[in-house]
Amino acid sequence: MEIRLLRYFLAVAREKNITRAAESLHISQPSLSKQLMELQQEIGKQLLIRGKRKIMLTEEGVLLRKRADEIISLLEKTERELNADTVQISGEVAIGGNPTASVLKAASAIRTEHPGIHFQFYSSDAIDVMERLEHGSLDFSVFLEPIDTVRYEYVSLPDASRWGVLLPSDHALAKRGFIQKADLPAIPLVFHRRAGLQQIISHWAETKIENLDIVATYNVINGSPEKFVKSGFGCYLTTEDLLPCRLDEAVCFCPLDPPLEIHYALIWKRYAVFSRAAKAFLRAFRK
């Protein structure tokens, strides 16, 4: 399977239109259509469905788009590392997850020392980030402790954050200012779907997760979670570090009592082959 064909396929998946994809690739439409036909024949699966207004991906097409994106990202990252200046340390450091203050501080420090180093921060759900860390398109990731020490090495981060509930400002519990164990089952909650986080909360509340009123789950939230609360849909169970610096007056954050904190770690794959830039970042971070 040629890299060129993967790039062509990604362009069509992005544009959802053969003509626009061909224009973005600077090739003719008949040539692009022929190349896509050859790709489908090579794989032996239908990847695209041509609709009246746009092109849709089949189930196999969705999978190929994900893998092709990972392959191209890794290829481009490798090319940048190989072409980096052999005297000055330069290149890209790719970090997944939610970058904490200490990670950003280390990134700033290494940029001061080596301006040729650039950073790529990648945010997605935990499964996607872990896959990218495994195949090498990410150098590091920020994850919640505890860490699987069989598969990963890590450095514990000084960053910690409190668990709490984002409530309407006129809620009875908002006036009290904190959430106790007995309060939680009566609150309609919007909460992360990750089983490990749900276990942490159910352990704190000393009840089964089934006894909590979880009205919705999510993997990644784009934008502020305030919209869930302001719409009246539910109250948002989260950690304080994931909230905006300034909250809307219509909502307020009430921490759990007794306090429950999360702790982060910077992790990387065991026996990972690092670029000079990634090695420099890790040295700066450990300082």
CSV table of C-alpha atoms in Angstrom, one decimal:
chain,number,residue,atom,x,y,z
A,1,MET,CA,0.0,0.0,0.0
A,2,GLU,CA,1.6,3.2,-1.2
A,3,ILE,CA,1.8,6.3,1.1
A,4,ARG,CA,0.7,8.4,-1.9
A,5,LEU,CA,-2.6,6.5,-2.1
A,6,LEU,CA,-3.1,6.9,1.6
A,7,ARG,CA,-2.7,10.7,1.2
A,8,TYR,CA,-5.2,10.7,-1.7
A,9,PHE,CA,-7.7,8.7,0.4
A,10,LEU,CA,-7.3,11.1,3.4
A,11,ALA,CA,-7.9,14.1,1.1
A,12,VAL,CA,-11.2,12.6,-0.1
A,13,ALA,CA,-12.2,11.6,3.4
A,14,ARG,CA,-11.5,15.2,4.5
A,15,GLU,CA,-13.2,17.0,1.6
A,16,LYS,CA,-16.0,14.4,1.2
A,17,ASN,CA,-15.9,15.4,-2.5
A,18,ILE,CA,-13.8,14.0,-5.4
A,19,THR,CA,-13.5,17.4,-7.2
A,20,ARG,CA,-12.4,19.4,-4.1
A,21,ALA,CA,-10.0,16.6,-3.1
A,22,ALA,CA,-8.5,16.6,-6.6
A,23,GLU,CA,-8.0,20.4,-6.5
A,24,SER,CA,-6.3,20.2,-3.1
A,25,LEU,CA,-4.0,17.5,-4.4
A,26,HIS,CA,-3.4,19.3,-7.7
A,27,ILE,CA,-4.3,16.3,-9.8
A,28,SER,CA,-7.2,15.7,-12.2
A,29,GLN,CA,-10.4,14.2,-11.0
A,30,PRO,CA,-10.3,11.2,-13.3
A,31,SER,CA,-6.8,10.4,-12.1
A,32,LEU,CA,-7.9,10.6,-8.4
A,33,SER,CA,-10.9,8.4,-9.1
A,34,LYS,CA,-8.7,5.8,-10.7
A,35,GLN,CA,-6.2,5.8,-7.8
A,36,LEU,CA,-9.0,5.3,-5.3
A,37,MET,CA,-10.4,2.4,-7.3
A,38,GLU,CA,-7.0,0.8,-7.3
A,39,LEU,CA,-6.7,1.3,-3.6
A,40,GLN,CA,-10.1,-0.4,-3.0
A,41,GLN,CA,-9.1,-3.3,-5.3
A,42,GLU,CA,-5.8,-3.7,-3.5
A,43,ILE,CA,-7.5,-3.8,-0.1
A,44,GLY,CA,-10.4,-5.9,-1.3
A,45,LYS,CA,-13.0,-3.8,0.5
A,46,GLN,CA,-15.3,-0.9,-0.4
A,47,LEU,CA,-14.1,2.2,1.3
A,48,LEU,CA,-16.3,5.0,-0.1
A,49,ILE,CA,-20.0,5.4,-0.8
A,50,ARG,CA,-20.9,8.1,-3.4
A,51,GLY,CA,-24.0,10.0,-2.3
A,52,LYS,CA,-25.9,12.7,-4.2
A,53,ARG,CA,-24.2,15.5,-2.2
A,54,LYS,CA,-21.1,14.1,-0.6
A,55,ILE,CA,-19.0,11.0,-0.3
A,56,MET,CA,-19.4,8.8,2.8
A,57,LEU,CA,-17.0,6.3,4.3
A,58,THR,CA,-17.9,2.7,4.9
A,59,GLU,CA,-17.0,1.0,8.2
A,60,GLU,CA,-13.8,-0.2,6.6
A,61,GLY,CA,-13.2,3.3,5.3
A,62,VAL,CA,-13.5,4.8,8.8
A,63,LEU,CA,-10.9,2.4,10.0
A,64,LEU,CA,-8.5,3.1,7.2
A,65,ARG,CA,-8.9,6.8,7.7
A,66,LYS,CA,-7.8,6.4,11.3
A,67,ARG,CA,-4.9,4.2,10.5
A,68,ALA,CA,-3.8,6.2,7.5
A,69,ASP,CA,-3.8,9.4,9.6
A,70,GLU,CA,-1.6,7.6,12.2
A,71,ILE,CA,0.8,6.3,9.5
A,72,ILE,CA,1.2,9.7,7.8
A,73,SER,CA,1.7,11.5,11.1
A,74,LEU,CA,4.4,9.0,12.1
A,75,LEU,CA,6.0,9.2,8.7
A,76,GLU,CA,6.1,13.0,8.8
A,77,LYS,CA,7.4,13.0,12.4
A,78,THR,CA,10.2,10.6,11.4
A,79,GLU,CA,11.2,12.8,8.4
A,80,ARG,CA,11.4,15.9,10.6
A,81,GLU,CA,13.6,14.0,13.1
A,82,LEU,CA,15.9,12.7,10.4
A,83,ASN,CA,16.2,16.2,8.8
A,84,ALA,CA,16.8,18.0,12.1
A,85,ASP,CA,20.0,19.9,12.5
A,86,THR,CA,22.8,17.6,13.7
A,87,VAL,CA,24.5,20.4,15.6
A,88,GLN,CA,21.7,22.3,17.2
A,89,ILE,CA,19.0,20.2,18.9
A,90,SER,CA,15.8,20.7,17.0
A,91,GLY,CA,12.7,18.8,16.0
A,92,GLU,CA,9.3,18.0,17.3
A,93,VAL,CA,8.1,16.6,20.7
A,94,ALA,CA,4.6,15.2,20.6
A,95,ILE,CA,2.7,15.0,23.9
A,96,GLY,CA,-0.8,13.5,24.3
A,97,GLY,CA,-3.4,14.1,26.9
A,98,ASN,CA,-4.1,17.3,28.9
A,99,PRO,CA,-0.8,19.1,29.4
A,100,THR,CA,-0.5,20.2,33.0
A,101,ALA,CA,1.2,23.4,34.3
A,102,SER,CA,4.5,21.5,35.0
A,103,VAL,CA,4.6,20.0,31.5
A,104,LEU,CA,4.1,23.4,29.9
A,105,LYS,CA,6.7,24.9,32.2
A,106,ALA,CA,9.3,22.3,31.1
A,107,ALA,CA,8.3,22.8,27.5
A,108,SER,CA,8.9,26.6,27.9
A,109,ALA,CA,12.3,26.0,29.5
A,110,ILE,CA,13.5,23.7,26.8
A,111,ARG,CA,12.3,26.1,24.1
A,112,THR,CA,14.4,28.9,25.8
A,113,GLU,CA,17.5,26.6,25.6
A,114,HIS,CA,16.8,25.1,22.2
A,115,PRO,CA,14.5,27.3,20.1
A,116,GLY,CA,14.6,24.7,17.3
A,117,ILE,CA,12.4,22.4,19.3
A,118,HIS,CA,8.7,22.6,18.6
A,119,PHE,CA,5.8,20.9,20.4
A,120,GLN,CA,2.7,19.1,19.2
A,121,PHE,CA,-0.1,18.7,21.8
A,122,TYR,CA,-2.7,16.0,20.9
A,123,SER,CA,-6.0,15.7,22.8
A,124,SER,CA,-8.3,12.8,22.4
A,125,ASP,CA,-9.9,10.0,24.4
A,126,ALA,CA,-7.6,7.7,26.5
A,127,ILE,CA,-7.7,4.8,24.1
A,128,ASP,CA,-6.7,6.9,21.0
A,129,VAL,CA,-3.9,8.6,22.9
A,130,MET,CA,-2.6,5.2,24.2
A,131,GLU,CA,-2.6,3.8,20.7
A,132,ARG,CA,-0.6,6.7,19.3
A,133,LEU,CA,1.8,6.4,22.2
A,134,GLU,CA,2.3,2.7,21.4
A,135,HIS,CA,3.0,3.1,17.7
A,136,GLY,CA,5.3,6.1,18.2
A,137,SER,CA,3.4,9.1,16.8
A,138,LEU,CA,3.4,10.4,20.4
A,139,ASP,CA,6.5,10.6,22.5
A,140,PHE,CA,4.9,11.2,25.8
A,141,SER,CA,1.4,11.4,27.3
A,142,VAL,CA,-0.1,12.9,30.5
A,143,PHE,CA,-2.2,10.2,32.3
A,144,LEU,CA,-3.8,9.7,35.6
A,145,GLU,CA,-2.0,7.7,38.2
A,146,PRO,CA,-1.6,4.8,38.9
A,147,ILE,CA,0.4,3.8,35.8
A,148,ASP,CA,0.9,0.4,34.2
A,149,THR,CA,4.7,0.1,35.0
A,150,VAL,CA,5.0,-3.1,32.9
A,151,ARG,CA,4.3,-1.2,29.7
A,152,TYR,CA,5.3,2.4,30.6
A,153,GLU,CA,7.9,4.4,32.4
A,154,TYR,CA,6.8,7.6,34.0
A,155,VAL,CA,7.5,10.6,36.2
A,156,SER,CA,5.0,11.7,38.7
A,157,LEU,CA,3.8,15.3,38.2
A,158,PRO,CA,3.4,17.8,41.0
A,159,ASP,CA,0.1,18.8,39.5
A,160,ALA,CA,-3.0,17.7,41.4
A,161,SER,CA,-6.7,18.7,41.1
A,162,ARG,CA,-9.8,18.4,43.2
A,163,TRP,CA,-12.9,16.4,42.2
A,164,GLY,CA,-16.2,18.3,42.4
A,165,VAL,CA,-19.5,18.9,40.8
A,166,LEU,CA,-20.4,21.9,38.5
A,167,LEU,CA,-23.9,23.0,39.6
A,168,PRO,CA,-26.4,25.7,38.8
A,169,SER,CA,-25.6,28.7,41.1
A,170,ASP,CA,-29.2,28.6,42.5
A,171,HIS,CA,-28.9,24.9,43.4
A,172,ALA,CA,-29.5,24.1,47.1
A,173,LEU,CA,-26.1,22.4,47.4
A,174,ALA,CA,-24.4,25.3,45.7
A,175,LYS,CA,-25.3,27.5,48.6
A,176,ARG,CA,-23.6,25.1,51.0
A,177,GLY,CA,-20.5,25.0,48.9
A,178,PHE,CA,-19.5,21.3,49.0
A,179,ILE,CA,-20.8,17.9,48.0
A,180,GLN,CA,-20.9,15.0,50.5
A,181,LYS,CA,-21.2,11.3,49.9
A,182,ALA,CA,-24.9,11.2,50.7
A,183,ASP,CA,-25.6,14.0,48.2
A,184,LEU,CA,-24.1,12.4,45.1
A,185,PRO,CA,-26.8,9.7,44.3
A,186,ALA,CA,-29.5,12.4,44.2
A,187,ILE,CA,-27.7,14.6,41.6
A,188,PRO,CA,-28.2,14.0,37.8
A,189,LEU,CA,-24.6,13.6,36.7
A,190,VAL,CA,-22.8,14.1,33.4
A,191,PHE,CA,-19.6,12.0,33.9
A,192,HIS,CA,-16.7,10.5,32.0
A,193,ARG,CA,-17.3,7.1,30.5
A,194,ARG,CA,-13.9,5.8,31.5
A,195,ALA,CA,-14.4,2.9,33.9
A,196,GLY,CA,-11.4,3.7,36.1
A,197,LEU,CA,-12.7,7.2,36.8
A,198,GLN,CA,-16.2,5.8,37.6
A,199,GLN,CA,-14.6,3.3,40.0
A,200,ILE,CA,-12.7,6.1,41.8
A,201,ILE,CA,-15.9,8.1,42.3
A,202,SER,CA,-18.0,5.1,43.4
A,203,HIS,CA,-15.3,4.1,45.9
A,204,TRP,CA,-15.3,7.6,47.3
A,205,ALA,CA,-19.1,7.7,47.6
A,206,GLU,CA,-19.1,4.2,49.1
A,207,THR,CA,-21.7,3.0,46.7
A,208,LYS,CA,-22.0,1.1,43.4
A,209,ILE,CA,-21.8,3.1,40.2
A,210,GLU,CA,-25.3,1.8,39.3
A,211,ASN,CA,-26.6,3.7,42.3
A,212,LEU,CA,-25.5,7.1,40.9
A,213,ASP,CA,-27.9,9.0,38.5
A,214,ILE,CA,-25.5,9.2,35.5
A,215,VAL,CA,-27.7,10.8,32.8
A,216,ALA,CA,-24.9,11.0,30.2
A,217,THR,CA,-21.3,10.0,29.6
A,218,TYR,CA,-18.6,11.5,27.3
A,219,ASN,CA,-15.1,10.7,26.3
A,220,VAL,CA,-13.8,14.2,25.3
A,221,ILE,CA,-15.6,17.6,25.8
A,222,ASN,CA,-14.8,20.3,23.3
A,223,GLY,CA,-15.4,23.7,24.9
A,224,SER,CA,-16.6,24.5,28.3
A,225,PRO,CA,-18.7,21.9,30.3
A,226,GLU,CA,-20.8,24.8,31.6
A,227,LYS,CA,-23.3,24.3,28.7
A,228,PHE,CA,-24.5,21.0,30.2
A,229,VAL,CA,-25.4,22.7,33.5
A,230,LYS,CA,-26.9,25.9,32.0
A,231,SER,CA,-29.1,23.8,29.7
A,232,GLY,CA,-30.6,22.1,32.7
A,233,PHE,CA,-29.5,18.7,31.4
A,234,GLY,CA,-27.4,17.7,34.3
A,235,CYS,CA,-24.6,18.5,36.7
A,236,TYR,CA,-21.1,18.0,35.6
A,237,LEU,CA,-18.8,15.8,37.7
A,238,THR,CA,-15.2,16.7,36.9
A,239,THR,CA,-11.9,18.0,38.3
A,240,GLU,CA,-11.2,21.6,38.9
A,241,ASP,CA,-8.3,21.8,36.4
A,242,LEU,CA,-10.6,21.0,33.5
A,243,LEU,CA,-12.8,24.0,34.1
A,244,PRO,CA,-12.4,27.6,32.7
A,245,CYS,CA,-10.5,30.0,34.8
A,246,ARG,CA,-13.6,32.1,35.1
A,247,LEU,CA,-17.0,30.4,35.4
A,248,ASP,CA,-20.2,31.8,34.2
A,249,GLU,CA,-22.3,33.4,37.0
A,250,ALA,CA,-25.0,30.8,36.3
A,251,VAL,CA,-22.9,27.9,37.5
A,252,CYS,CA,-20.5,27.2,40.4
A,253,PHE,CA,-18.0,24.4,41.3
A,254,CYS,CA,-18.5,22.6,44.6
A,255,PRO,CA,-15.7,20.3,45.6
A,256,LEU,CA,-16.3,16.8,47.1
A,257,ASP,CA,-16.0,16.6,50.9
A,258,PRO,CA,-14.0,14.8,52.2
A,259,PRO,CA,-11.6,16.0,49.5
A,260,LEU,CA,-10.7,13.7,46.6
A,261,GLU,CA,-7.8,14.6,44.4
A,262,ILE,CA,-6.4,13.2,41.1
A,263,HIS,CA,-2.6,13.1,40.4
A,264,TYR,CA,-1.0,13.0,37.0
A,265,ALA,CA,2.1,11.4,35.5
A,266,LEU,CA,4.1,12.0,32.3
A,267,ILE,CA,4.5,8.6,30.7
A,268,TRP,CA,6.3,7.0,27.8
A,269,LYS,CA,6.6,3.6,26.3
A,270,ARG,CA,9.2,1.3,27.8
A,271,TYR,CA,12.3,0.9,25.5
A,272,ALA,CA,11.1,3.9,23.4
A,273,VAL,CA,13.5,5.2,20.8
A,274,PHE,CA,13.6,8.9,21.4
A,275,SER,CA,14.7,11.7,19.1
A,276,ARG,CA,17.3,14.2,20.4
A,277,ALA,CA,14.5,16.7,21.0
A,278,ALA,CA,12.5,14.2,23.1
A,279,LYS,CA,15.5,13.3,25.1
A,280,ALA,CA,16.3,17.0,25.7
A,281,PHE,CA,12.7,17.6,26.8
A,282,LEU,CA,12.8,14.7,29.3
A,283,ARG,CA,16.1,15.9,30.7
A,284,ALA,CA,14.6,19.4,31.2
A,285,PHE,CA,11.5,18.0,32.7
A,286,ARG,CA,13.4,15.9,35.3
A,287,LYS,CA,15.3,19.0,36.4
